[in-house]
Coordinates of C-alpha atoms in Angstrom, one line a residue:
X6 CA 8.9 16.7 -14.2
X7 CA 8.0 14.2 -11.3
X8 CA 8.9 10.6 -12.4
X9 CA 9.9 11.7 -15.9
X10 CA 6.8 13.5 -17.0
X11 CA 7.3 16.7 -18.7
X12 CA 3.6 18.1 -17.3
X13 CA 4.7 17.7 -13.7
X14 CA 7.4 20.2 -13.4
X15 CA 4.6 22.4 -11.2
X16 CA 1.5 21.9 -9.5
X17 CA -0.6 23.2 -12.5
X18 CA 0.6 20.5 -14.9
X19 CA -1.6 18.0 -13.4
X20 CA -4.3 19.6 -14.9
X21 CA -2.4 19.3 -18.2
X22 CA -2.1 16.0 -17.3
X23 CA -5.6 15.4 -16.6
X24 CA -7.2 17.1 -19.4
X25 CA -5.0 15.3 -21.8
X26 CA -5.8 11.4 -20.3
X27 CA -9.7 13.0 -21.1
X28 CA -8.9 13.6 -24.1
X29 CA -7.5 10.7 -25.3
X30 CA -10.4 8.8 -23.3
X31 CA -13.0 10.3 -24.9
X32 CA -11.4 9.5 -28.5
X33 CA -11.1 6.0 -26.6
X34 CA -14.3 5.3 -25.7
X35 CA -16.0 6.4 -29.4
X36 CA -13.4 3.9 -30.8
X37 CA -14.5 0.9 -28.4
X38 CA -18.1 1.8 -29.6
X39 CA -17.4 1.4 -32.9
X40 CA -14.8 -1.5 -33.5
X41 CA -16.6 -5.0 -34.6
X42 CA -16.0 -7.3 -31.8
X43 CA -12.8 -9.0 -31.7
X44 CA -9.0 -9.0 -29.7
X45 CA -9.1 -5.0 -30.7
X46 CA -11.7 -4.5 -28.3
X47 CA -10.0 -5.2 -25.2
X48 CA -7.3 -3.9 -26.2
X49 CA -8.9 -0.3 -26.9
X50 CA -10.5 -1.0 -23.0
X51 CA -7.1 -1.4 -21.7
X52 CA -5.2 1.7 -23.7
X53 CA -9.0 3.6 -22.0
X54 CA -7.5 2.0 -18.8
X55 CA -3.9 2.9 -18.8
X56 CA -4.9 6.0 -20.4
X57 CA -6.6 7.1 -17.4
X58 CA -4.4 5.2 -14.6
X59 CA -1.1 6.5 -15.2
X60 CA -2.9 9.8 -14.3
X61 CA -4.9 8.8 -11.0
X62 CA -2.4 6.4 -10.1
X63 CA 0.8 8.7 -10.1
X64 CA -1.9 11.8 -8.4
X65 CA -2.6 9.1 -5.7
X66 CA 0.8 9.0 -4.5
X67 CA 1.6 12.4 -4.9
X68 CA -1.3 13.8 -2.8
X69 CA -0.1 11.8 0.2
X70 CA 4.1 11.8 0.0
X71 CA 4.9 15.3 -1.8
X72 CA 6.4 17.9 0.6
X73 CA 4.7 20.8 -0.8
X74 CA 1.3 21.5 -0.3
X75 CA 0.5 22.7 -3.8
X76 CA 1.4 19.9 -5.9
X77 CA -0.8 17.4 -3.1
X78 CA -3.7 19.4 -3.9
X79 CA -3.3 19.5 -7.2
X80 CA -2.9 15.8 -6.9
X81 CA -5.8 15.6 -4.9
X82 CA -8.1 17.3 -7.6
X83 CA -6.9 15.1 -10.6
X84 CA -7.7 11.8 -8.6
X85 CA -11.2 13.2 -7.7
X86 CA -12.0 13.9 -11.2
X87 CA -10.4 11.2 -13.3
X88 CA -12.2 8.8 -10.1
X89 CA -15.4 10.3 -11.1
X90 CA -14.9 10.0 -15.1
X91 CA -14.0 6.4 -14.1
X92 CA -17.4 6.0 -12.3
X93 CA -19.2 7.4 -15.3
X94 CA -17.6 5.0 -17.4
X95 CA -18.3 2.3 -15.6
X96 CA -22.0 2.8 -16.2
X97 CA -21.8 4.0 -19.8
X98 CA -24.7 1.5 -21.2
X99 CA -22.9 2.0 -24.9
X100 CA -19.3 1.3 -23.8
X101 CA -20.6 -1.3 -22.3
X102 CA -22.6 -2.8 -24.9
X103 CA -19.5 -3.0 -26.9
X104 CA -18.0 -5.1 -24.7
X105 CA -21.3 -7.5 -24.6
X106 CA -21.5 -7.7 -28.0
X107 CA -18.0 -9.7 -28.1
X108 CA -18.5 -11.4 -25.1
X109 CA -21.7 -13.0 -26.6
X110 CA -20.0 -13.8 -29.7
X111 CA -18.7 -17.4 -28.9
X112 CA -16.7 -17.9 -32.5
X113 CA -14.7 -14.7 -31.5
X114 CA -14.0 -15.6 -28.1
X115 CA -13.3 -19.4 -28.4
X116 CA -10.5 -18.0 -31.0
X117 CA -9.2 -15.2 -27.9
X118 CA -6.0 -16.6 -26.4
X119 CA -7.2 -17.1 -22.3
X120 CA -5.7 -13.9 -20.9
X121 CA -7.6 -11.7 -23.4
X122 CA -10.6 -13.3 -22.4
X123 CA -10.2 -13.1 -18.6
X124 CA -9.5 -9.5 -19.0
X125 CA -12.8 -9.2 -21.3
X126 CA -14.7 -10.7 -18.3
X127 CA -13.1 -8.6 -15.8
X128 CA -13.9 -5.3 -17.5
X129 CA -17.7 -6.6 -17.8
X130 CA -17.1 -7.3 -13.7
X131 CA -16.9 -3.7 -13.2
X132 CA -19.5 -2.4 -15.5
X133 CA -21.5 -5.3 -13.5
X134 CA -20.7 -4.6 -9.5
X135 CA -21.3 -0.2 -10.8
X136 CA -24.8 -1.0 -11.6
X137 CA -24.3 -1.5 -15.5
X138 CA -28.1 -2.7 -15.0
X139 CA -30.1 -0.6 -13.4
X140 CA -32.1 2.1 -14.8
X141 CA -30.8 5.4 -15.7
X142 CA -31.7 7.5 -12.4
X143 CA -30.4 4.9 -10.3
X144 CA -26.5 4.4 -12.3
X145 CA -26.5 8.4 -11.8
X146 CA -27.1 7.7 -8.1
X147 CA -24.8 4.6 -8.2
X148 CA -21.8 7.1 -9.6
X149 CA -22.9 10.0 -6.9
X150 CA -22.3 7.2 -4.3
X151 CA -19.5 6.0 -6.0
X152 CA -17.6 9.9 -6.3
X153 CA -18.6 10.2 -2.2
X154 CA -17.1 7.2 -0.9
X155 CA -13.7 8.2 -3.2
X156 CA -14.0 12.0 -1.3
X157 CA -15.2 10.4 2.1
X158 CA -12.3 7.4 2.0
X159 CA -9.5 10.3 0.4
X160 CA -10.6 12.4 3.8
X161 CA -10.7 9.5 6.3
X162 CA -7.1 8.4 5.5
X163 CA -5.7 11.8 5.4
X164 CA -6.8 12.3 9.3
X165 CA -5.4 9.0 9.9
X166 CA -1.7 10.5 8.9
X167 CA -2.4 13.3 11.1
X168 CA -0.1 13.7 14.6
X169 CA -2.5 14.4 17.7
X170 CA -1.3 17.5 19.7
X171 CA -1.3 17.9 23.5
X172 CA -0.4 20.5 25.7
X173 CA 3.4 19.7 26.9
X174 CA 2.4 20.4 30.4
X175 CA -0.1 17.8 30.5
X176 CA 2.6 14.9 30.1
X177 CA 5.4 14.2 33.3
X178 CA 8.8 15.9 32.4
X179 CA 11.0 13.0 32.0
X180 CA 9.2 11.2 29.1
X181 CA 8.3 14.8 27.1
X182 CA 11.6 14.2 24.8
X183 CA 10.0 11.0 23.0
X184 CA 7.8 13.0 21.0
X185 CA 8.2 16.2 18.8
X186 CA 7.8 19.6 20.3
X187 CA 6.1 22.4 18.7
X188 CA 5.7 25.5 21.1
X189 CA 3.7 24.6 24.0
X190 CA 2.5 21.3 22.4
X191 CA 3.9 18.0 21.7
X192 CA 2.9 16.0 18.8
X193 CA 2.2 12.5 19.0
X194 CA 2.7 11.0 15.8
X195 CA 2.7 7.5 16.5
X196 CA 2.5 4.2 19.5
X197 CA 5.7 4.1 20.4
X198 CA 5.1 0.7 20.6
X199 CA 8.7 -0.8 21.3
X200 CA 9.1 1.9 23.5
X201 CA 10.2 -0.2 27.0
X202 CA 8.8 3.2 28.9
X203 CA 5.0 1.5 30.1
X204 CA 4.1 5.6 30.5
X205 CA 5.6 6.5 27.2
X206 CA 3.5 3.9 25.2
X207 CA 0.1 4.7 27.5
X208 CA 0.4 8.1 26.7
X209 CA 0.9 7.5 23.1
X210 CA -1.8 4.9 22.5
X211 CA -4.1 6.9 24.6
X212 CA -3.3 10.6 22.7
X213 CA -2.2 8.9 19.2
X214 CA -5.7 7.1 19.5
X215 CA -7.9 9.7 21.1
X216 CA -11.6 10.0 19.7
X217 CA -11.7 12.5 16.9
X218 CA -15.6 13.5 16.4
X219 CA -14.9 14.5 12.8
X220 CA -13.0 11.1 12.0
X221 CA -16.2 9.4 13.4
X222 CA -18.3 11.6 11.7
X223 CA -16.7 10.2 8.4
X224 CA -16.2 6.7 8.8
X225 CA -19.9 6.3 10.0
X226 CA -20.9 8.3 6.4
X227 CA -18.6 6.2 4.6
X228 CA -19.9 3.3 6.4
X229 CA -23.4 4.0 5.2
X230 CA -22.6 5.2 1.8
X231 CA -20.9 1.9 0.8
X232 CA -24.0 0.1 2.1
X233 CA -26.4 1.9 0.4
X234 CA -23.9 1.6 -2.7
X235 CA -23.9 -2.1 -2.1
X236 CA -28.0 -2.8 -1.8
X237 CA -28.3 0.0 -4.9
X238 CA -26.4 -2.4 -7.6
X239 CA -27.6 -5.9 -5.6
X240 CA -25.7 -6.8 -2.9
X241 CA -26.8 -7.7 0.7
X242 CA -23.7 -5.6 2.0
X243 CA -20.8 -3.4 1.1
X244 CA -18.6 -6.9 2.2
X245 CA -20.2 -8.8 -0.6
X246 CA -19.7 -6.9 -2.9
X247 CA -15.8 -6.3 -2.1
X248 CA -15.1 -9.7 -1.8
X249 CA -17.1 -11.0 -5.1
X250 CA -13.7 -10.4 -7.2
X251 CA -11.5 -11.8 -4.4
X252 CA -9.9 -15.4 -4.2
X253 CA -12.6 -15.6 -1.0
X254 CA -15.2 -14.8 -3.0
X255 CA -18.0 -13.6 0.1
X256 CA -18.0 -12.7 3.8
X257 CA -19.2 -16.1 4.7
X258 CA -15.7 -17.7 3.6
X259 CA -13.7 -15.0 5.3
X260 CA -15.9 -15.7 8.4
X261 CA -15.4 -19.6 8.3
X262 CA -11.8 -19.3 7.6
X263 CA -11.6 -16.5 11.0
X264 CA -13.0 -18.6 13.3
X265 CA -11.1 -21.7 12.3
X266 CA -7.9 -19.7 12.6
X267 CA -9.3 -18.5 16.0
X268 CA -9.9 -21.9 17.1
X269 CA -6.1 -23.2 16.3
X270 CA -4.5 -19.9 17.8
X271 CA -6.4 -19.9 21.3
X272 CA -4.0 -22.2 23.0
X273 CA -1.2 -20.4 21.8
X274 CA -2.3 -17.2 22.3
X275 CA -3.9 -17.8 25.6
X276 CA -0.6 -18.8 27.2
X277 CA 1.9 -16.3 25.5
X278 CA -0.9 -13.7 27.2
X279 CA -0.3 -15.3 30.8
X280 CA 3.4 -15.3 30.0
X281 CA 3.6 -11.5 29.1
X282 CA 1.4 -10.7 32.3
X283 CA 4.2 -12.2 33.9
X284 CA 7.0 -10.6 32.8
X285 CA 5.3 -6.9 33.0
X286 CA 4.4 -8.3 36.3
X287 CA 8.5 -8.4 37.1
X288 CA 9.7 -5.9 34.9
X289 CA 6.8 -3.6 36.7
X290 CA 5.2 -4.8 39.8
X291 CA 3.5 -2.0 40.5
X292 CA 1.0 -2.1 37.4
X293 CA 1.3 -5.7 36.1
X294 CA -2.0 -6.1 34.5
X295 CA -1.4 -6.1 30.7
X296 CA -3.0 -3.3 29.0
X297 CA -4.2 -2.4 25.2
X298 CA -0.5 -0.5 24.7
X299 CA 1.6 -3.6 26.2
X300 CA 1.3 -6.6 23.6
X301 CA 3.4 -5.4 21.0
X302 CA 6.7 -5.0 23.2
X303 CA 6.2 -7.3 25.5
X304 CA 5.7 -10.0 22.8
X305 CA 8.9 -9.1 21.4
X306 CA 10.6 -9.1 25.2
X307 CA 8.8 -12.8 25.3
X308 CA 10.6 -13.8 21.4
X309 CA 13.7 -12.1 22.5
X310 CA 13.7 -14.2 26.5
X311 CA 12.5 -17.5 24.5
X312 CA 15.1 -17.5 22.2
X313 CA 18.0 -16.0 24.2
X314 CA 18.5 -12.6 22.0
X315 CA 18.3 -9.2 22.3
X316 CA 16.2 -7.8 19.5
X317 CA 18.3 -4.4 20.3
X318 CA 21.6 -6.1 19.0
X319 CA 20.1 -6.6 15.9
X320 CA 20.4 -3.3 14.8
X321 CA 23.8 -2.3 14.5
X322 CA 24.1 -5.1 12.1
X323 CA 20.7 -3.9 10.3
X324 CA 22.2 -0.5 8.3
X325 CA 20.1 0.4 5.6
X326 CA 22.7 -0.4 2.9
X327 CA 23.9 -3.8 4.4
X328 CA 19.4 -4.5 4.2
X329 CA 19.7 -2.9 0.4
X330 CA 22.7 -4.9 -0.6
X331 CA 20.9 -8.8 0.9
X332 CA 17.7 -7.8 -0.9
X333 CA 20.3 -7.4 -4.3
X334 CA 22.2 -10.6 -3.3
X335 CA 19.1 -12.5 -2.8
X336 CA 17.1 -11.2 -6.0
X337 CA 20.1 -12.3 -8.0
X338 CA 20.4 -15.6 -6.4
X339 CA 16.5 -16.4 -7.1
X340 CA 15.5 -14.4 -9.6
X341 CA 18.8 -13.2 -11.7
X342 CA 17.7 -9.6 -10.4
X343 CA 20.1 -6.9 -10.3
X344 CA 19.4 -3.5 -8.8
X345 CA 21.6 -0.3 -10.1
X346 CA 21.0 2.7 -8.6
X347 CA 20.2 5.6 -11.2
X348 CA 20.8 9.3 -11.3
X349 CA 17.6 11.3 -11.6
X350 CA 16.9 14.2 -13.6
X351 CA 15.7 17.8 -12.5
X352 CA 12.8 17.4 -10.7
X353 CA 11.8 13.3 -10.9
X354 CA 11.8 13.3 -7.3
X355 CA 10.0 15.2 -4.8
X356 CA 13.1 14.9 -2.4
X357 CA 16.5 14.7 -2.4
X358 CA 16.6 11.4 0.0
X359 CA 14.6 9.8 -2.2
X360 CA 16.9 7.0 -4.9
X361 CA 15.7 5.6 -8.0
X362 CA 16.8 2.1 -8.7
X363 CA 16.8 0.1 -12.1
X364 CA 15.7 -3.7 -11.9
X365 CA 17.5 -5.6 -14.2
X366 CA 17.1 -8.6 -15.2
X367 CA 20.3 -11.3 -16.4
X368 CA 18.7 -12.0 -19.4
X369 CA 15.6 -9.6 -20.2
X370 CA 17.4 -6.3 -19.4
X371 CA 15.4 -3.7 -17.8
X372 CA 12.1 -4.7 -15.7
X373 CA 11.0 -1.1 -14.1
X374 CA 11.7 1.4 -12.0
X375 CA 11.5 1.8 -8.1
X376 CA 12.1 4.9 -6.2
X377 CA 13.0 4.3 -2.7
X378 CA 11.5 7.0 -0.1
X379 CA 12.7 5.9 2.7
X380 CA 13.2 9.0 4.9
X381 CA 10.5 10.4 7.8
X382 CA 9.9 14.0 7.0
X383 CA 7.4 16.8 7.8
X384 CA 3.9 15.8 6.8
X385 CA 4.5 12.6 5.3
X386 CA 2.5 9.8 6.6
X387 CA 4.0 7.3 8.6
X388 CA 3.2 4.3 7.1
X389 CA 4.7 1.3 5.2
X390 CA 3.5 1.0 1.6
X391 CA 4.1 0.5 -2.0
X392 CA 2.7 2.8 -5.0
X393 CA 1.7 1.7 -8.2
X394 CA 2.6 4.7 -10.1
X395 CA 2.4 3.1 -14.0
X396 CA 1.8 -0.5 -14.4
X397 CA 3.2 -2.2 -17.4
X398 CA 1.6 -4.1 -20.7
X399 CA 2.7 -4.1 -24.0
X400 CA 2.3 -1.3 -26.1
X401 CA 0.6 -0.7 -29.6
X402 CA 4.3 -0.4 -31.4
X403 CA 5.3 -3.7 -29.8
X404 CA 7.4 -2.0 -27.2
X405 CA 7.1 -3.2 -23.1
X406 CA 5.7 -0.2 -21.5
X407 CA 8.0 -0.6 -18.2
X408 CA 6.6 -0.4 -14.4
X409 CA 7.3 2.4 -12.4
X410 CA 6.8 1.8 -8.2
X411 CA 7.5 3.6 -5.3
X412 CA 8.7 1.9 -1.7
X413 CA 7.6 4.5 1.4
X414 CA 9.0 4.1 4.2
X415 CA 9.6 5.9 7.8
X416 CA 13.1 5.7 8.6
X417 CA 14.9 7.4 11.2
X418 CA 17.5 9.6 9.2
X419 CA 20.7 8.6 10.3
X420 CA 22.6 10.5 13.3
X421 CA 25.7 11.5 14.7
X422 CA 28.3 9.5 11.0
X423 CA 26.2 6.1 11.6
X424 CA 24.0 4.9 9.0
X425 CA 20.5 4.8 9.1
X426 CA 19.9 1.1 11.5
X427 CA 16.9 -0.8 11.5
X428 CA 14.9 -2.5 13.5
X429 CA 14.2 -6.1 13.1
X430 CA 11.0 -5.1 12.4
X431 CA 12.0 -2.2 10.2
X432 CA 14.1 -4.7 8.3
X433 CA 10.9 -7.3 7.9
X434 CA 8.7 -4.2 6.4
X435 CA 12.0 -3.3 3.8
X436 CA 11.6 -6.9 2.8
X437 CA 8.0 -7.1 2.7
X438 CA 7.2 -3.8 0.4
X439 CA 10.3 -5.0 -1.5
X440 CA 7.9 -8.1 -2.1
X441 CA 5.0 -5.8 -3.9
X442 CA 7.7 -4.4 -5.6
X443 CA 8.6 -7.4 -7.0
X444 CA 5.7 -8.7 -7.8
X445 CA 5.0 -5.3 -9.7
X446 CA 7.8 -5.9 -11.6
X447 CA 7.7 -9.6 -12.5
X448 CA 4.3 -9.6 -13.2
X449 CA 4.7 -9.0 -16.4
X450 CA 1.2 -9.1 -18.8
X451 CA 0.5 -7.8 -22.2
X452 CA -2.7 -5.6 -20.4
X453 CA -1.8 -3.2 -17.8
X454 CA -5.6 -4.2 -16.0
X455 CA -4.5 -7.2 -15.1
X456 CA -0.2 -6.5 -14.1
X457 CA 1.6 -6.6 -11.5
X458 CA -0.3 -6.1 -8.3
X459 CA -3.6 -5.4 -10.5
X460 CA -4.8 -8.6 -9.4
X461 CA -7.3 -10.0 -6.2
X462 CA -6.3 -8.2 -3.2
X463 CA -5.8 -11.1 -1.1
X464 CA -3.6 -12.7 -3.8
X465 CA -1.5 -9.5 -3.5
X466 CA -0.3 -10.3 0.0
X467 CA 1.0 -13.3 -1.1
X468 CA 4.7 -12.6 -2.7
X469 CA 5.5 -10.1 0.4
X470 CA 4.6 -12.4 3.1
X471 CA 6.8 -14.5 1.4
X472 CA 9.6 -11.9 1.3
X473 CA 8.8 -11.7 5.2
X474 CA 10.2 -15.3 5.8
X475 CA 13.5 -15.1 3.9
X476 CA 13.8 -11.5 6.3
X477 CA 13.5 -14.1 9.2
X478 CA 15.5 -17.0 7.9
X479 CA 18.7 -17.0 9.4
X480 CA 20.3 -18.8 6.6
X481 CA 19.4 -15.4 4.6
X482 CA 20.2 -12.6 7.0
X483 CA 23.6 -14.3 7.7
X484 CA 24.4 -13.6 4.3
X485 CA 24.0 -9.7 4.4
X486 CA 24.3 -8.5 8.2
X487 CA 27.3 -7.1 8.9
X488 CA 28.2 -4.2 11.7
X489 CA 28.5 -1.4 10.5
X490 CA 31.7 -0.2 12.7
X491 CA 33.4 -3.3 12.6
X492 CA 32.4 -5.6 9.5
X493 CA 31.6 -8.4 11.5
X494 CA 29.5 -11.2 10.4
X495 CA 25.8 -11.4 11.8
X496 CA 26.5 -15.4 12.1
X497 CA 28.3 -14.8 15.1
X498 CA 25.7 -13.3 17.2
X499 CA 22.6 -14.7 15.6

C-alpha cells in the first residue's frame, strides 16, 4: 500500500482508512472525558491528534500528486470528512471541558514538565479560535463555515494547478513549440519566466493568468466565508484570527514590519528597475518599457551582467545527483546526517520516478523517511513543496514513531543520456524544501501536535531560508558542482 500502509493498496482503502482513525477517535475522545486531569490527558489529545492526522495528512498529498484519478478522489473525500470530524471536535463543549479541568488545576500543571503544558494550552487555542464559547447554534454554524472554507480552499488550489488552453492558431508559429500541444490547443501550464523570448513570457503571463470567472467566483466566497468565520468566534477579521498563533501575533505587526521593509528596499529597488529598463531597452529597442512578465529574467540578466556570469553555465554543473550528493555532504558535515537510498515495496510509491531516502543519523540511527518526487508528469501540479505525511512523537510502548515527508518537485526529466540539470534556481528550491524536510526530521518532540513543521507558520520558513544561503554560498556549491561530461570542478568557473 502507498507509503507502507496495508489499506492503500486501492482507492477504496482510504475509506478503511478513514473509518478506522473514527473509530479509534471516538474510543479517544470518551477516554479524554473520563481521565482525572493529569500528563494522561494530553497525551490521550495527542494519540486523538495523530490518530486522525496520519489519515488527512497522507489524503492531502495524495489528492494533489497521485497519477490516477481514483485514488485522488478518494483522497479528496477522506480529507473532507476527517476535516469536518476535526471541526466538530474542536467545538465538542465535553472534550473540551476535559481539557479545562486540568488546565485550571494549578498543582497538576505546576508538576507538568513545560512542553506538556504548552501543548495543553495549544489544544485549548484551537477549541478557543473554533468558537469553544459560543452558544450551541452558533458552534454548528462556526463548523458549517469551518467544512466550507476546507471545500472552497480544496477547490481554489486545485484550479490553480490547472494549465490554461488556447487555440494554437491564435499564438505566432515560431514560439508555438514552448508549450505542450494537445490537438488544435496548446496548454500553457506555467510563466516561462526565464524564457529570454519577450513574446514567449507575454503570452504565457497573459494566458497562464487569464481571468477565470469560476476562480473568482471562489476566492470572493472564500473570502467572505473566512470573514464571517472570523467575526462569528470574535475576531475583527479573518487576518486576526490567522495570525493570533503566529510569532507576529496580528495584522498590525505584519503591516508595521511591511512598510519598514518597503521603506529600506525603495532605493534599491528603484534603481535595479531603471537598470532592467535599460537593458530590455538594448536587448529590445523596439518595446523597452518593462512590463508585468519582464522582472523575473531580466533581474537575473542584471545578477548575471553585475557579477560577470552566465546563470546558463551553471547548469551543466547542476545534475540532479551532483545537487543530491552536496545536500548528503553537507548534512553530514553539520548535522552527522547521512542519506541512503531505499528500495520500496509493491505499491509505496505512486510512481516509478519517485526514491525513498532513509535519514540517518551518526549516532541516533534512523530519523524518517523522505520520498523524493521530483519528476513533471501529467496532472501533477507544478509547484515546489514539502508534505507532512506522518509527523513523529513518541509512542505509548516507548518506541519513536518515525516522520515520514515527501519533497515535490517539477523537474524536467532528463533527455537525450544527460542527467536531469538544474537551474540555479531549481537547485535553490532542491535546497530549500530539503530545509522543511529537515526540520521535519530533526524536530523531534514526544507529541506529534507540536513536531517538526507543526509549529507557527512563519517560524516554519525559517530552517529553509536558511538552506537557501548555503545553496548560494560559493564555499558550499564548490564542494558538490561538478560537470557532468567532464568531472570538472565548479570552482573553476564560479
Amino acid at each position: 500500500g502507498l507509503f507502507g500502509v496495508p489499506e492503500l493498496s486501492c482507492p477504496e482503502g482510504f475509506q478503511e482508512a478513514q473509518d478506522k482513525a473514527l473509530q479509534e477517535s471516538e474510543q479517544l475522545v470518551q477516554k479524554a472525558c473520563s481521565t482525572p486531569p493529569g500528563p494522561e490527558t494530553v497525551m490521550i489529545f495527542d494519540q486523538l491528534s495523530d490518530s486522525l492526522c496520519r489519515v488527512a495528512d497522507l489524503a492531502d498529498f495524495v489528492k494533489v500528486a497521485h497519477p490516477d484519478f481514483a485514488f485522488r478522489e478518494a483522497a479528496e473525500e477522506a480529507c473532507r470528512n476527517i476535516g469536518t470530524v476535526v471541526e466538530k471536535l474542536n467545538t465538542d463543549v465535553e472534550l473540551c471541558q476535559s481539557l479545562r479541568r486540568l488546565l485550571a488545576d494549578d498543582i497538576v500543571m505546576s508538576s507538568l514538565d513545560p512542553e506538556t503544558r504548552r501543548v495543553a494550552e495549544l489544544f485549548m487555542f484551537d477549541f478557543e479560535i473554533s468558537g469553544i464559547h459560543l452558544d450551541e447554534e452558533k458552534r454548528k454554524k462556526a463548523v458549517d463555515l469551518n467544512v466550507r472554507i476546507l471545500d472552497l480552499c480544496n477547490e481554489f488550489l486545485i484550479g490553480t494547478h490547472l494549465p490554461n488552453k488556447i487555440d494554437k492558431h491564435v499564438l505566432p508559429e515560431h514560439i508555438r513549440y514552448n508549450f505542450t500541444a494537445e490537438g488544435n490547443y496548446l496548454q500553457v501550464a506555467g510563466l516561462h519566466a526565464d524564457c529570454p523570448d519577450d513574446l514567449v513570457r507575454e503570452a504565457a503571463y497573459k494566458i497562464f493568468l487569464h481571468s477565470n470567472a469560476q476562480q473568482l467566483s471562489r476566492l470572493e466566497e472564500l473570502l467572505v466565508s473566512r470573514n464571517s468565520l472570523a467575526q462569528l468566534v470574535g475576531y475583527d477579521t479573518f487576518a486576526h484570527r490567522a495570525l493570533q498563533g503566529t510569532m507576529a501575533k496580528n495584522p498590525e505587526t505584519v503591516r508595521q514590519f511591511l512598510e519598514k521593509l518597503s521603506e529600506q528596499l525603495y532605493k534599491r529597488t528603484q534603481k535595479d528597475f531603471e537598470m532592467m529598463t535599460k537593458m530590455k531597452m538594448k536587448l529590445n529597442p523596439h518595446n523597452s518599457t518593462l512590463m508585468p512578465w519582464d522582472h523575473p529574467y531580466y533581474s537575473g540578466v542584471l545578477r548575471a551582467e553585475r557579477y560577470n556570469i552566465d546563470p546558463g553555465l551553471y547548469c551543466p554543473f547542476f545534475s540532479l545527483g551532483a545537487c543530491m550528493e552536496g545536500l548528503n555532504s553537507l548534512f553530514s558535515q553539520l548535522l552527522g546526517i547521512s542519506l541512503y537510498a531505499e528500495q520500496t515495496k509493491t505499491g509505496e510509491i505512486w510512481s516509478e520516478d519517485v526514491r525513498k531516502l532513509a535519514v540517518v543519523h551518526e549516532t541516533e540511527g534512523l530519523l524518517g523517511y523522505i520520498y523524493c518526487d521530483f519528476f513533471q508528469r501529467p496532472d501533477k501540479p507544478h509547484q515546489d513543496c514539502h508534505f507532512t505525511v506522518r509527523g513523529g512523537r513518541l509512542r505509548e510502548n516507548g518506541e519513536y514513531q518515525l516522520p515520514v515527508v515527501v519533497l515535490m518537485l517539477s523537474l524536467p526529466h532528463s533527455a537525450r543520456g544527460a542527467p536531469t540539470l538544474l537551474s540555479p534556481g531549481m537547485m535553490e528550491n532542491l535546497f530549500h524544501e530539503m530545509g522543511h524536510a529537515m526540520h521535519s526530521m530533526l524536530g523531534r518532540t514526544r507529541y506529534q501536535h507540536v513536531t517538526g513543521t507543526r509549529c507557527p507558520t512563519d517560524f516554519a520558513e525559517v530552517p529553509s531560508i536558511l538552506m537557501e544561503y548555503f545553496a548560494n554560498d560559493y564555499r558550499v556549491v564548490n564542494q558538490f558542482a561538478r560537470h557532468y561530461k567532464t568531472g570538472q570542478v565548479g570552482k573553476n568557473n564560479m
